[in-house]
Coordinates of C-alpha atoms in Angstrom, one line a residue:
M1271 CA 0.0 0.0 0.0
A1272 CA 1.8 3.1 -1.2
D1273 CA 1.2 6.4 0.5
R1274 CA -1.2 8.4 -1.7
G1275 CA -1.0 11.7 0.1
E1276 CA -1.5 15.0 -1.6
A1277 CA 0.9 15.9 -4.4
G1278 CA 3.4 18.5 -3.4
G1279 CA 5.9 17.5 -0.8
K1280 CA 8.0 19.5 1.5
D1281 CA 9.9 22.6 0.2
G1282 CA 7.5 23.0 -2.8
D1283 CA 8.4 19.6 -4.2
D1284 CA 5.6 18.6 -6.6
R1285 CA 6.5 14.9 -6.7
E1286 CA 4.0 12.4 -5.4
P1287 CA 5.2 10.7 -2.2
Q1288 CA 6.5 7.2 -2.9
G1289 CA 6.1 4.0 -0.8
A1290 CA 8.8 2.9 1.6
E1291 CA 12.0 1.4 0.3
G1292 CA 12.1 -2.3 -0.1
G1293 CA 8.4 -2.6 -0.8
E1294 CA 7.2 -2.1 2.8
D1295 CA 3.7 -0.8 3.4
V1296 CA 3.2 2.9 4.2
V1297 CA 0.3 3.2 6.5
D1298 CA -0.5 6.2 8.7
D1299 CA -3.5 4.7 10.4
P1300 CA -2.5 2.3 13.2
I1301 CA -5.7 0.3 12.9
M1302 CA -5.1 -0.2 9.2
E1303 CA -1.5 -1.1 9.9
Q1304 CA -2.6 -3.7 12.5
G1305 CA -5.2 -5.1 10.0
A1306 CA -2.5 -5.4 7.3
V1307 CA -0.2 -7.3 9.7
V1308 CA -3.1 -9.7 10.7
L1309 CA -4.0 -10.2 7.0
R1310 CA -0.4 -10.9 6.1
G1311 CA -0.2 -13.3 9.0
Y1312 CA -3.3 -15.1 7.9
V1313 CA -2.1 -15.4 4.3
V1314 CA 1.4 -16.6 5.4
A1315 CA -0.1 -19.2 7.8
L1316 CA -2.6 -20.4 5.2
I1317 CA -0.1 -20.7 2.3
N1318 CA 2.6 -22.3 4.6
A1319 CA 0.0 -24.9 5.9
E1320 CA -1.2 -25.8 2.4
E1321 CA 2.1 -25.6 0.6
P1322 CA 4.9 -26.3 3.3
T1323 CA 7.7 -26.3 0.7
R1324 CA 6.8 -22.7 -0.3
H1325 CA 8.0 -20.9 2.9
L1326 CA 6.2 -17.6 2.4
S1327 CA 7.2 -14.8 4.7
S1328 CA 5.7 -11.6 5.9
E1329 CA 8.5 -9.6 4.2
Q1330 CA 7.6 -11.1 0.8
L1331 CA 4.2 -9.5 1.3
G1332 CA 5.5 -6.1 2.2
G1333 CA 5.7 -6.7 5.9
R1334 CA 8.6 -6.2 8.4
P1335 CA 10.8 -8.9 10.0
N1336 CA 9.3 -10.4 13.2
E1337 CA 6.0 -8.5 12.9
L1338 CA 4.1 -11.8 13.2
Q1339 CA 5.9 -12.6 16.5
D1340 CA 3.4 -10.4 18.5
P1341 CA 1.3 -12.8 20.7
Q1342 CA -1.8 -10.8 20.0
V1343 CA -1.3 -11.0 16.2
K1344 CA -0.6 -14.8 16.5
E1345 CA -3.9 -15.2 18.5
V1346 CA -6.0 -13.3 15.9
V1347 CA -4.5 -15.2 13.0
E1348 CA -5.1 -18.5 14.8
Q1349 CA -8.7 -17.6 15.4
L1350 CA -9.2 -16.6 11.7
L1351 CA -7.7 -19.9 10.6
K1352 CA -10.2 -21.7 12.9
I1353 CA -13.1 -19.7 11.6
A1354 CA -12.1 -20.4 8.0
D1355 CA -11.7 -24.1 8.8
E1356 CA -15.2 -24.3 10.5
M1357 CA -16.7 -22.5 7.5
N1358 CA -15.1 -24.9 5.1
R1359 CA -16.5 -27.9 7.1
N1360 CA -20.0 -26.5 7.4
A1361 CA -22.0 -28.6 4.9
E1362 CA -25.0 -26.3 5.0
L1363 CA -22.9 -23.2 4.3
Q1364 CA -21.2 -25.1 1.5
R1365 CA -24.6 -26.0 -0.1
Y1366 CA -25.7 -22.3 0.1
A1367 CA -22.4 -21.2 -1.5
R1368 CA -22.8 -23.7 -4.3
R1369 CA -26.4 -22.7 -4.8
L1370 CA -25.4 -19.1 -4.9
S1371 CA -22.6 -19.7 -7.5
V1372 CA -25.1 -21.6 -9.7
T1373 CA -27.7 -18.8 -9.6
Q1374 CA -25.0 -16.2 -10.5
Q1375 CA -23.9 -17.9 -13.7

């Protein structure tokens, strides 16, 4: 997520602000930043569980080293994985999803 602030930087510079070096996210809102960290954690955990040989890291998705070591982030990611697993196992929900996809075609 590149910073899309107003054009015109400091000292009358008219260039648009660029994202952080190395592809890191630039987020000014702490809630959005925390959400991005949790989403990266979810994607990393999901991919690494389904494709263990891939070894996806947070940094490859624009994150920072060790950002997924926060116990609160780990807990939220763990809960999201459990919710997704429960939804995938819910036969009634799967029937509704299949029915919905058929009616949209």
